[in-house]
mmCIF file of C-alpha atoms in Angstrom:
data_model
loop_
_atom_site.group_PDB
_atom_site.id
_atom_site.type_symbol
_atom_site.label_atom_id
_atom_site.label_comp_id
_atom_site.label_asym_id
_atom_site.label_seq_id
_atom_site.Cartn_x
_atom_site.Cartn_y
_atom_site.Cartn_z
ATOM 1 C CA UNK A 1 0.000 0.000 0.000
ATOM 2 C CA UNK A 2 2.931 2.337 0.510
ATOM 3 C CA UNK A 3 4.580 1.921 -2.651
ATOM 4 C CA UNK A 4 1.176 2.278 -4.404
ATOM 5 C CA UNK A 5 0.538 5.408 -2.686
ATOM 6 C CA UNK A 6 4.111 6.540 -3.511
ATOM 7 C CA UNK A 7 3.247 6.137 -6.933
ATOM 8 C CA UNK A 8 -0.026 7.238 -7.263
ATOM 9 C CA UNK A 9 -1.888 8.998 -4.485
ATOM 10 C CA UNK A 10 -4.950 10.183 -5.812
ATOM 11 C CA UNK A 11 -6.171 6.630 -5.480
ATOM 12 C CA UNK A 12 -8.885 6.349 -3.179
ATOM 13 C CA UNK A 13 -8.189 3.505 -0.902
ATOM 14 C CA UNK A 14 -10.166 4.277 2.832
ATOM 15 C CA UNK A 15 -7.407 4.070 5.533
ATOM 16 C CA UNK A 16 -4.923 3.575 3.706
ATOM 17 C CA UNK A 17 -2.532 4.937 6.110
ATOM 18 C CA UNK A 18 -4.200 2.719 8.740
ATOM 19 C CA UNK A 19 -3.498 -0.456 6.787
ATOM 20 C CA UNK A 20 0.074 0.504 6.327
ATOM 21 C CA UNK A 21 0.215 1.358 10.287
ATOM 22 C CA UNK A 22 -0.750 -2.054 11.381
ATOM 23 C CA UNK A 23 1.352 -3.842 8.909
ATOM 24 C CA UNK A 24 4.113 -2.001 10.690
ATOM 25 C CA UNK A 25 3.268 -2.789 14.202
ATOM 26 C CA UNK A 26 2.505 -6.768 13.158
ATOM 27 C CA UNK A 27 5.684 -7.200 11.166
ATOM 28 C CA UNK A 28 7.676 -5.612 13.798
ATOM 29 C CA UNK A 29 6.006 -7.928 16.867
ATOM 30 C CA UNK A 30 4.988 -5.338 18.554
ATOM 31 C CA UNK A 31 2.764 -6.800 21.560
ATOM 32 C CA UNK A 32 -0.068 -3.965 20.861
ATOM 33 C CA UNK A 33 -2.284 -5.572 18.562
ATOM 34 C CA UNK A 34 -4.927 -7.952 20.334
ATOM 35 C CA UNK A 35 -6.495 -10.372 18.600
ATOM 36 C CA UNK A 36 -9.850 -8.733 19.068
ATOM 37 C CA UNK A 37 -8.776 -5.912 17.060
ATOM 38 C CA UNK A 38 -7.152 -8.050 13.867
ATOM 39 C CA UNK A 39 -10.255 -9.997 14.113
ATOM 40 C CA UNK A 40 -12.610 -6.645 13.935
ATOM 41 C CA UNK A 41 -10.659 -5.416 11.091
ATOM 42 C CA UNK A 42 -11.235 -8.732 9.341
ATOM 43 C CA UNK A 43 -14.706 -8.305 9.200
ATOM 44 C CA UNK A 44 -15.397 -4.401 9.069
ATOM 45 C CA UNK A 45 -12.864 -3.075 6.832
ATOM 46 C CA UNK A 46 -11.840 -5.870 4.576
ATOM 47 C CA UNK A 47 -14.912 -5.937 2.313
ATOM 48 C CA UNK A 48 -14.757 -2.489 2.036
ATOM 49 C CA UNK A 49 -10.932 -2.622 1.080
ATOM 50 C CA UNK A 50 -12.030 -5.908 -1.534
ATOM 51 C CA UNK A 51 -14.699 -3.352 -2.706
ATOM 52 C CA UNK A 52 -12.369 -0.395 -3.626
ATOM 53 C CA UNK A 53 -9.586 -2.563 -5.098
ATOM 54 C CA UNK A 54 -12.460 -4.245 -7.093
ATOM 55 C CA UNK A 55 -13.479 -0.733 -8.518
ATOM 56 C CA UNK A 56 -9.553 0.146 -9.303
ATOM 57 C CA UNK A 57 -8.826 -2.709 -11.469
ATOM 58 C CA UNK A 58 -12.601 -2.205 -13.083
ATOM 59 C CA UNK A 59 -11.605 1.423 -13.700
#
């Protein structure tokens, strides 16, 4: 998501910045992610992030 952003930030991707925050702290091992919160991102913000990329290969 970084890299794309780099490249190309008009594309609108909702939280982007969020997604590339907790790819940070999981990589890294930080202790700060619980799995309640992985687990709520699963199901409230994945579908939406399916939906958008959906759109931006349609476009």
């Amino acid at each position: 998501m970084s890299r794309i952003l780099r490249k190309d930030d008009t594309l609108s991707i909702s939280s982007s910045r969020k997604l590339v925050d907790l790819r940070n702290r999981v990589i890294h091992g930080y202790d700060t992610v619980s799995d309640e919160t992985i687990w709520g991102i699963v199901f409230r913000h994945l579908p939406v992030l399916k939906i958008e990329v959906q759109n931006l290969l349609n476009e």
